[in-house]
Amino acid sequence: MVVLFSGVAMAQETVVERKEDGFAVVKDGNGRLRTIYSPTPQFALEAILAEKSSVGKITAAMIFKQKWETRSDAELDAFADELVRLVLETPSYKVADHAIYALGSHKRGLEILIDIYENPQNTRVSLGHIFRLPGGEDYVINLYASLEPPEEPCKLPPQIIIRNSDGEIIGPPVPPKEEQCPYKTEWCNVGKLLVGLEVLDLADVYPICDGRWVYEDGRWSVINH
């Protein structure tokens, strides 16, 4: 296999041997041998699966950034497909999180993470992951703008429920569960995320989605309820 290594000016180098620790022995055009660090996608994948601190995710990210070798789009896409599979199938939160981190360095990282987020199988990629990537903020804001807010603010259930001798509630009325605070609609969930990221003001979302928050004396606070 012939590869190009970054940092080697005008020299095409042939891999003679790959070692298990990520190093490779290469031979330059003059027949000289030298050892360099150039881990393969398989090395990074195995490190991620082994949950070895941050070695796997950082190595994978550097592979996508072509730090050590110049790889074809097809090879990088195949590596990305393996990481996507991990995100969707692994039971390990850490493995999935490291795979997501690495995918963010792919040149199509935003597109890939959005595809995972929109996949019905997704339980790992969040809008927070997407927001942090270049262009991700626009996606999250546009998603929020496309959603319909609840028609009415949520309702707080009464603190004290009065029942008659038969156990029937006689007052005050308890709102249906789907109308109680806090709302768990997509509009509210995305809105709360944007509040936390300081894109929206709390007043834009919480009076509708969570009546436990009140504005008093110049600040927002949660009431005991």
XYZ file of N, CA and C in Angstrom:
675
model
N 0.849 -1.196 0.000
C 0.000 0.000 0.000
C 0.878 1.236 0.000
N 0.571 2.186 -0.849
C 1.330 3.432 -0.920
C 0.493 4.539 -0.303
N 1.105 5.288 0.599
C 0.390 6.371 1.272
C 1.265 7.609 1.302
N 0.614 8.756 1.502
C 1.335 10.008 1.670
C 1.276 10.398 3.126
N 2.388 10.761 3.722
C 2.443 11.161 5.126
C 2.634 12.659 5.217
N 1.859 13.294 6.078
C 2.032 14.723 6.280
C 3.386 14.982 6.913
N 4.023 16.082 6.552
C 5.314 16.431 7.120
C 6.483 15.854 6.338
N 6.213 15.082 5.299
C 7.275 14.533 4.459
C 7.175 15.209 3.104
N 8.072 16.124 2.851
C 7.980 16.955 1.661
C 8.379 16.177 0.414
N 7.481 16.164 -0.567
C 7.757 15.621 -1.895
C 8.326 14.201 -1.841
N 7.835 13.389 -0.948
C 8.340 12.025 -0.846
C 7.173 11.065 -0.709
N 7.158 10.070 -1.560
C 6.136 9.038 -1.468
C 6.728 7.879 -0.693
N 6.017 7.462 0.366
C 6.579 6.455 1.248
C 5.687 5.218 1.277
N 6.323 4.073 1.308
C 5.620 2.803 1.315
C 5.628 2.218 2.723
N 4.462 1.801 3.193
C 4.381 1.162 4.494
C 4.956 -0.248 4.386
N 5.959 -0.526 5.170
C 6.581 -1.852 5.196
C 5.937 -2.724 6.265
N 5.614 -2.116 7.382
C 5.048 -2.870 8.506
C 4.223 -1.939 9.382
N 3.088 -2.453 9.842
C 2.284 -1.713 10.815
C 2.342 -2.445 12.147
N 2.515 -1.673 13.208
C 2.624 -2.261 14.536
C 1.319 -2.064 15.310
N 1.117 -2.874 16.319
C -0.121 -2.832 17.081
C -0.275 -1.559 17.894
N 0.821 -0.857 18.178
C 0.756 0.345 19.009
C 0.521 1.616 18.199
N 0.205 1.474 16.911
C -0.083 2.638 16.079
C 1.092 3.141 15.274
N 2.274 2.595 15.503
C 3.447 3.003 14.733
C 3.542 2.176 13.451
N 4.256 2.733 12.475
C 4.451 2.049 11.205
C 5.888 2.231 10.747
N 6.421 1.206 10.118
C 7.743 1.282 9.490
C 7.514 1.597 8.023
N 8.152 2.674 7.539
C 7.963 3.095 6.147
C 9.309 3.165 5.443
N 9.246 3.026 4.121
C 10.445 3.122 3.297
C 10.247 4.255 2.303
N 11.198 5.199 2.285
C 11.050 6.324 1.379
C 11.561 5.963 -0.011
N 11.526 6.938 -0.928
C 11.929 6.696 -2.308
C 13.376 6.300 -2.477
N 14.181 6.578 -1.473
C 15.602 6.216 -1.522
C 15.897 4.893 -0.827
N 14.840 4.216 -0.394
C 15.018 2.920 0.237
C 15.330 2.984 1.710
N 15.299 4.179 2.313
C 15.603 4.317 3.736
C 14.362 3.964 4.569
N 14.582 3.255 5.648
C 13.498 2.863 6.546
C 13.450 3.797 7.750
N 12.248 4.109 8.199
C 12.102 4.870 9.428
C 10.762 4.511 10.060
N 10.645 4.757 11.354
C 9.425 4.437 12.094
C 8.706 5.728 12.452
N 7.423 5.777 12.144
C 6.621 6.965 12.436
C 5.321 6.529 13.114
N 4.674 7.474 13.783
C 3.374 7.193 14.386
C 2.300 7.496 13.363
N 1.559 6.501 12.965
C 0.488 6.691 11.993
C -0.567 5.608 12.193
N -1.402 5.748 13.227
C -2.406 4.729 13.535
C -3.464 4.612 12.436
N -3.995 3.436 12.289
C -5.020 3.167 11.287
C -6.415 3.397 11.866
N -7.420 3.494 11.016
C -8.793 3.565 11.523
C -9.137 2.376 12.425
N -8.640 1.196 12.087
C -8.910 0.020 12.909
C -8.319 0.174 14.310
N -7.117 0.756 14.383
C -6.490 1.012 15.683
C -7.376 1.934 16.512
N -7.857 3.013 15.903
C -8.710 3.969 16.619
C -10.019 3.320 17.042
N -10.592 2.520 16.150
C -11.859 1.853 16.447
C -11.707 0.908 17.634
N -10.627 0.144 17.656
C -10.396 -0.787 18.757
C -10.153 -0.042 20.069
N -9.464 1.094 19.993
C -9.222 1.886 21.203
C -10.528 2.457 21.749
N -11.427 2.881 20.864
C -12.734 3.386 21.305
C -13.531 2.268 21.961
N -13.528 1.094 21.360
C -14.279 -0.040 21.904
C -13.714 -0.486 23.252
N -12.396 -0.344 23.402
C -11.759 -0.734 24.660
C -11.948 0.313 25.746
N -12.532 1.462 25.381
C -12.791 2.562 26.316
C -11.505 3.019 27.000
N -10.438 3.128 26.202
C -9.139 3.554 26.723
C -9.072 5.075 26.823
N -9.418 5.611 27.950
C -9.408 7.062 28.189
C -9.855 7.805 26.930
N -9.004 8.719 26.436
C -9.380 9.512 25.263
C -8.580 9.132 24.022
N -7.789 8.062 24.114
C -6.909 7.684 22.999
C -7.699 7.455 21.715
N -8.764 6.665 21.812
C -9.516 6.303 20.617
C -10.173 7.483 19.940
N -10.868 8.318 20.725
C -11.615 9.406 20.102
C -10.688 10.464 19.507
N -9.575 10.733 20.181
C -8.632 11.731 19.662
C -7.936 11.201 18.416
N -7.544 9.927 18.452
C -6.905 9.323 17.283
C -7.854 9.325 16.094
N -9.102 8.945 16.321
C -10.090 8.922 15.242
C -10.301 10.316 14.659
N -10.385 11.319 15.527
C -10.564 12.694 15.053
C -9.380 13.133 14.196
N -8.166 12.766 14.608
C -6.971 13.140 13.847
C -6.905 12.414 12.511
N -7.425 11.192 12.467
C -7.485 10.463 11.193
C -8.393 11.207 10.222
N -9.551 11.660 10.695
C -10.458 12.414 9.830
C -9.827 13.731 9.370
N -8.988 14.307 10.204
C -8.317 15.559 9.848
C -7.057 15.338 9.013
N -6.776 14.070 8.669
C -5.633 13.711 7.820
C -4.307 14.157 8.437
N -4.187 14.000 9.754
C -2.970 14.455 10.435
C -1.750 13.641 10.043
N -1.919 12.335 9.905
C -0.756 11.487 9.653
C -0.682 10.981 8.214
N -1.785 10.524 7.694
C -1.803 9.994 6.333
C -2.928 10.636 5.543
N -2.721 10.713 4.239
C -3.782 11.171 3.354
C -4.575 9.950 2.914
N -5.828 9.891 3.333
C -6.679 8.761 2.992
C -7.790 9.210 2.046
N -8.282 8.267 1.272
C -9.336 8.575 0.307
C -10.649 8.852 1.029
N -11.541 9.552 0.338
C -12.872 9.804 0.899
C -13.589 8.488 1.185
N -13.384 7.508 0.311
C -14.053 6.217 0.489
C -13.605 5.549 1.789
N -12.293 5.612 2.091
C -11.789 4.994 3.306
C -12.302 5.730 4.541
N -12.313 7.060 4.484
C -12.794 7.836 5.623
C -14.293 7.644 5.825
N -15.034 7.541 4.727
C -16.479 7.316 4.844
C -16.773 5.939 5.431
N -15.972 4.936 5.052
C -16.154 3.591 5.611
C -15.883 3.598 7.110
N -14.865 4.352 7.521
C -14.552 4.484 8.940
C -15.702 5.195 9.656
N -16.221 6.244 9.050
C -17.346 6.964 9.646
C -18.565 6.055 9.781
N -18.798 5.200 8.788
C -19.943 4.278 8.849
C -19.826 3.347 10.059
N -18.592 2.896 10.352
C -18.388 2.027 11.511
C -18.685 2.772 12.814
N -18.282 4.040 12.873
C -18.544 4.831 14.074
C -20.038 5.111 14.230
N -20.714 5.365 13.125
C -22.165 5.574 13.175
C -22.846 4.314 13.696
N -22.406 3.166 13.217
C -22.974 1.903 13.685
C -22.799 1.767 15.202
N -21.624 2.149 15.692
C -21.392 2.090 17.134
C -22.372 2.998 17.882
N -22.531 4.212 17.388
C -23.418 5.172 18.059
C -24.833 4.611 18.170
N -25.293 3.956 17.115
C -26.666 3.457 17.080
C -26.845 2.131 17.819
N -25.762 1.359 17.960
C -25.929 -0.001 18.467
C -25.264 -0.289 19.808
N -24.228 0.462 20.171
C -23.518 0.111 21.397
C -24.354 0.379 22.647
N -24.264 -0.499 23.634
C -24.941 -0.228 24.910
C -24.111 0.691 25.813
N -22.864 0.971 25.401
C -21.967 1.763 26.229
C -22.102 3.254 25.907
N -22.454 4.026 26.929
C -22.545 5.477 26.741
C -21.185 6.055 26.364
N -20.118 5.574 27.009
C -18.785 6.114 26.756
C -18.332 5.840 25.328
N -18.556 4.629 24.846
C -18.184 4.288 23.466
C -18.931 5.190 22.488
N -20.229 5.343 22.697
C -21.029 6.185 21.808
C -20.552 7.634 21.850
N -20.273 8.131 23.055
C -19.838 9.522 23.198
C -18.511 9.768 22.492
N -17.581 8.811 22.586
C -16.289 8.961 21.925
C -16.432 8.876 20.408
N -17.336 8.020 19.946
C -17.578 7.927 18.503
C -18.192 9.227 17.977
N -19.106 9.805 18.743
C -19.730 11.077 18.343
C -18.681 12.182 18.274
N -17.810 12.224 19.268
C -16.727 13.225 19.283
C -15.897 13.111 18.015
N -15.509 11.892 17.654
C -14.670 11.685 16.476
C -15.394 12.090 15.199
N -16.653 11.720 15.091
C -17.416 12.038 13.879
C -17.522 13.541 13.649
N -17.447 14.314 14.704
C -17.496 15.764 14.550
C -16.327 16.325 13.756
N -15.236 15.547 13.613
C -14.069 16.003 12.863
C -14.112 15.588 11.397
N -15.063 14.749 11.031
C -15.237 14.394 9.618
C -15.665 15.644 8.865
N -15.248 15.767 7.617
C -15.602 16.979 6.862
C -17.115 17.080 6.640
N -17.828 15.963 6.774
C -19.293 15.975 6.728
C -19.875 15.698 8.119
N -19.129 16.082 9.156
C -19.529 15.762 10.512
C -20.913 16.252 10.874
N -21.239 17.476 10.515
C -22.550 18.030 10.849
C -23.651 17.218 10.179
N -23.482 16.944 8.903
C -24.476 16.158 8.158
C -24.662 14.776 8.779
N -23.544 14.148 9.163
C -23.601 12.802 9.737
C -24.341 12.810 11.076
N -24.011 13.764 11.944
C -24.667 13.806 13.254
C -26.153 14.155 13.132
N -26.498 14.991 12.172
C -27.919 15.305 11.957
C -28.658 14.051 11.494
N -28.024 13.297 10.596
C -28.654 12.054 10.120
C -28.892 11.089 11.283
N -27.909 10.993 12.199
C -28.086 10.106 13.354
C -29.200 10.642 14.251
N -29.192 11.947 14.510
C -30.199 12.551 15.379
C -31.609 12.281 14.859
N -31.772 12.323 13.552
C -33.088 12.146 12.950
C -33.448 10.673 12.748
N -32.504 9.772 13.050
C -32.756 8.337 12.921
C -33.638 7.863 14.081
N -34.716 7.125 13.795
C -35.588 6.647 14.878
C -34.852 5.807 15.926
N -33.709 5.188 15.546
C -32.954 4.369 16.490
C -32.088 5.204 17.431
N -31.935 6.489 17.145
C -30.990 7.307 17.899
C -31.406 7.498 19.353
N -30.472 7.220 20.247
C -30.667 7.536 21.665
C -29.462 8.282 22.221
N -28.481 8.589 21.367
C -27.209 9.135 21.843
C -26.929 10.558 21.365
N -27.105 10.818 20.072
C -26.775 12.144 19.542
C -27.863 13.136 19.948
N -27.448 14.211 20.589
C -28.386 15.233 21.050
C -28.210 16.503 20.224
N -29.149 17.410 20.382
C -29.023 18.705 19.713
C -27.826 19.477 20.250
N -27.434 19.185 21.484
C -26.240 19.818 22.046
C -24.998 19.432 21.257
N -24.885 18.148 20.874
C -23.753 17.713 20.045
C -23.742 18.473 18.722
N -24.910 18.601 18.121
C -25.015 19.264 16.817
C -24.724 20.750 16.934
N -25.233 21.377 17.982
C -25.075 22.821 18.157
C -23.607 23.234 18.185
N -22.745 22.383 18.743
C -21.341 22.738 18.917
C -20.531 22.690 17.616
N -21.071 22.080 16.566
C -20.339 21.984 15.300
C -20.587 23.226 14.452
N -19.626 23.594 13.591
C -19.841 24.725 12.676
C -21.105 24.491 11.843
N -22.020 25.434 11.890
C -23.289 25.303 11.179
C -24.375 24.659 12.010
N -24.017 24.036 13.114
C -24.989 23.344 13.939
C -25.955 24.276 14.640
N -25.473 25.457 15.007
C -26.346 26.422 15.677
C -27.528 26.786 14.779
N -27.259 26.975 13.500
C -28.337 27.324 12.567
C -29.360 26.202 12.476
N -28.876 24.953 12.468
C -29.801 23.814 12.377
C -30.741 23.806 13.580
N -30.199 23.983 14.780
C -31.015 23.911 15.990
C -32.010 25.078 16.034
N -31.546 26.261 15.677
C -32.431 27.432 15.688
C -33.545 27.273 14.658
N -33.199 26.769 13.472
C -34.210 26.559 12.437
C -35.203 25.473 12.840
N -34.711 24.453 13.538
C -35.612 23.411 14.023
C -36.607 24.010 15.011
N -36.119 24.817 15.923
C -36.997 25.462 16.909
C -38.053 26.322 16.207
N -37.618 27.069 15.196
C -38.544 27.955 14.479
C -39.603 27.169 13.710
N -39.285 25.924 13.347
C -40.225 25.119 12.555
C -41.273 24.425 13.416
N -41.073 24.422 14.720
C -41.981 23.707 15.618
C -43.105 24.616 16.114
N -44.229 24.005 16.404
C -45.376 24.749 16.920
C -45.345 24.773 18.443
N -45.422 25.951 19.049
C -45.477 26.006 20.517
C -46.823 25.512 21.018
N -46.913 25.109 22.260
C -48.213 24.708 22.833
C -49.215 25.859 22.725
N -50.467 25.519 22.553
C -51.495 26.551 22.409
C -51.702 27.324 23.706
N -51.519 26.668 24.843
C -51.708 27.315 26.143
C -50.551 26.961 27.062
N -50.246 27.821 28.011
C -49.206 27.479 28.994
C -49.598 26.235 29.780
N -48.596 25.527 30.262
C -48.872 24.348 31.080
C -49.520 24.785 32.395
N -50.129 23.832 33.053
C -50.853 24.129 34.295
C -50.191 23.404 35.459
N -50.083 24.108 36.569
C -49.530 23.498 37.781
C -50.613 22.704 38.500
N -50.314 21.480 38.876
C -51.306 20.724 39.645
C -51.455 21.337 41.036
N -52.592 21.188 41.668
C -52.778 21.762 43.019
C -51.843 21.104 44.021
N -51.405 21.888 44.989
C -50.516 21.346 46.014
C -51.252 20.410 46.960
N -52.524 20.698 47.185
C -53.337 19.861 48.071
C -54.574 19.412 47.302
N -54.811 18.116 47.288
C -55.975 17.554 46.601
C -56.975 17.070 47.657
N -58.215 17.515 47.541
C -59.268 17.136 48.487
C -60.122 16.031 47.874
N -60.296 14.952 48.590
C -61.117 13.827 48.130
C -62.283 13.588 49.104
N -63.345 13.023 48.568
C -64.467 12.659 49.439
C -64.236 11.263 50.020
N -65.194 10.772 50.735
C -65.035 9.475 51.398
C -64.869 8.326 50.415
N -65.300 8.527 49.179
C -65.156 7.480 48.154
C -63.839 7.600 47.399
N -63.016 8.569 47.815
C -61.739 8.744 47.143
C -61.796 9.589 45.890
N -62.947 10.147 45.606
C -63.086 10.987 44.414
C -62.570 12.395 44.705
N -61.893 12.974 43.729
C -61.375 14.338 43.881
C -62.537 15.318 43.792
N -62.675 16.153 44.811
C -63.756 17.139 44.800
C -63.210 18.566 44.708
N -61.897 18.706 44.726
C -61.331 20.040 44.548
C -59.943 20.149 45.156
N -59.212 21.112 44.700
C -59.408 21.824 43.429
C -59.152 20.892 42.250
N -59.605 21.272 41.047
C -59.481 20.379 39.895
C -58.013 20.117 39.538
N -57.734 18.896 39.108
C -56.385 18.518 38.674
C -56.363 18.516 37.149
N -55.473 19.292 36.545
C -55.430 19.310 35.080
C -54.989 17.957 34.536
N -55.407 17.609 33.322
C -54.956 16.357 32.708
C -53.428 16.293 32.683
N -52.901 15.087 32.756
C -51.454 14.915 32.849
C -50.725 15.600 31.709
N -51.276 15.517 30.493
C -50.607 16.117 29.332
C -50.587 17.635 29.374
N -51.396 18.244 30.274
C -51.426 19.700 30.389
C -50.616 20.202 31.580
N -50.094 19.267 32.386
C -49.378 19.672 33.590
C -47.946 20.109 33.282
N -47.416 20.978 34.151
C -46.031 21.428 34.036
C -45.095 20.360 34.596
N -43.922 20.200 34.009
C -43.479 20.900 32.801
C -43.902 20.161 31.541
N -44.123 20.909 30.473
C -44.399 20.278 29.184
C -43.148 19.543 28.705
N -43.369 18.448 28.012
C -42.258 17.689 27.434
C -42.367 17.638 25.912
N -42.956 18.677 25.344
C -43.086 18.739 23.887
C -41.728 19.055 23.262
N -41.614 18.778 21.969
C -40.337 19.044 21.288
C -40.026 20.535 21.294
N -41.049 21.373 21.117
C -40.820 22.824 21.126
C -40.229 23.250 22.460
N -40.773 22.721 23.538
C -40.260 23.075 24.864
C -38.859 22.532 25.078
N -38.628 21.295 24.660
C -37.302 20.702 24.863
C -36.226 21.466 24.106
N -36.506 21.812 22.848
C -35.523 22.562 22.054
C -35.379 23.967 22.612
N -36.496 24.559 23.003
C -36.447 25.900 23.572
C -35.617 25.962 24.845
N -35.783 24.976 25.732
C -34.999 24.944 26.969
C -33.516 24.787 26.673
N -33.198 23.981 25.654
C -31.790 23.845 25.259
C -31.229 25.196 24.828
N -31.976 25.927 24.019
C -31.504 27.219 23.523
C -31.437 28.254 24.642
N -32.283 28.115 25.642
C -32.165 28.989 26.812
C -30.852 28.693 27.535
N -30.563 27.411 27.714
C -29.322 27.024 28.380
C -28.080 27.451 27.626
N -28.195 27.528 26.296
C -27.073 27.948 25.463
C -27.055 29.466 25.255
N -27.959 30.149 25.946
C -28.046 31.615 25.934
C -28.381 32.171 24.553
N -29.133 31.382 23.776
C -29.636 31.876 22.488
C -31.000 32.529 22.687
N -31.814 31.937 23.555
C -33.123 32.492 23.885
C -33.126 32.962 25.331
N -34.034 33.874 25.615
C -34.226 34.311 26.991
C -35.179 33.351 27.688
N -34.983 33.156 28.960
C -35.845 32.255 29.721
C -37.310 32.658 29.584
N -37.561 33.952 29.481
C -38.939 34.443 29.377
C -39.610 34.017 28.077
N -38.832 33.611 27.075
C -39.395 33.180 25.794
C -39.991 31.778 25.872
N -39.559 30.996 26.857
C -39.905 29.572 26.871
C -40.594 29.135 28.154
N -40.024 29.483 29.297
C -40.470 28.883 30.553
C -41.890 29.266 30.976
N -42.388 30.492 30.732
C -43.780 30.770 31.113
C -44.780 29.846 30.418
N -44.414 29.329 29.256
C -45.290 28.406 28.530
C -45.034 26.964 28.961
N -43.746 26.621 29.102
C -43.370 25.216 29.281
C -43.231 24.759 30.724
N -43.003 25.669 31.636
C -42.783 25.251 33.025
C -43.172 26.371 33.981
N -44.418 26.314 34.447
C -44.942 27.357 35.326
C -44.320 27.388 36.704
N -43.425 26.440 36.988
C -42.750 26.473 38.286
C -41.741 27.613 38.358
N -41.371 28.161 37.192
C -40.436 29.285 37.149
C -41.214 30.597 37.162
N -40.838 31.477 38.065
C -41.517 32.770 38.159
C -40.470 33.881 38.194
N -40.893 35.043 37.713
C -40.002 36.206 37.686
C -40.393 37.153 38.812
N -39.533 37.275 39.781
C -39.792 38.139 40.932
C -38.522 38.877 41.323
N -38.703 40.146 41.685
C -37.597 40.959 42.167
C -36.416 40.978 41.185
N -36.749 41.018 39.899
C -35.707 41.151 38.884
C -34.961 39.886 38.531
N -35.473 38.727 38.973
C -34.774 37.488 38.627
C -35.775 36.317 38.551
N -35.375 35.281 37.830
C -36.173 34.078 37.711
C -35.774 33.089 38.795
N -36.768 32.407 39.342
C -36.490 31.382 40.342
C -37.597 30.328 40.268
N -37.282 29.176 40.842
C -38.235 28.066 40.852
C -39.020 28.093 42.152
N -40.329 28.066 42.040
C -41.157 28.066 43.228
C -41.292 26.640 43.742
N -41.475 26.489 45.025
C -41.698 25.171 45.606
C -43.125 24.738 45.326
N -43.216 23.669 44.582
C -44.570 23.186 44.249
C -44.557 21.676 44.156
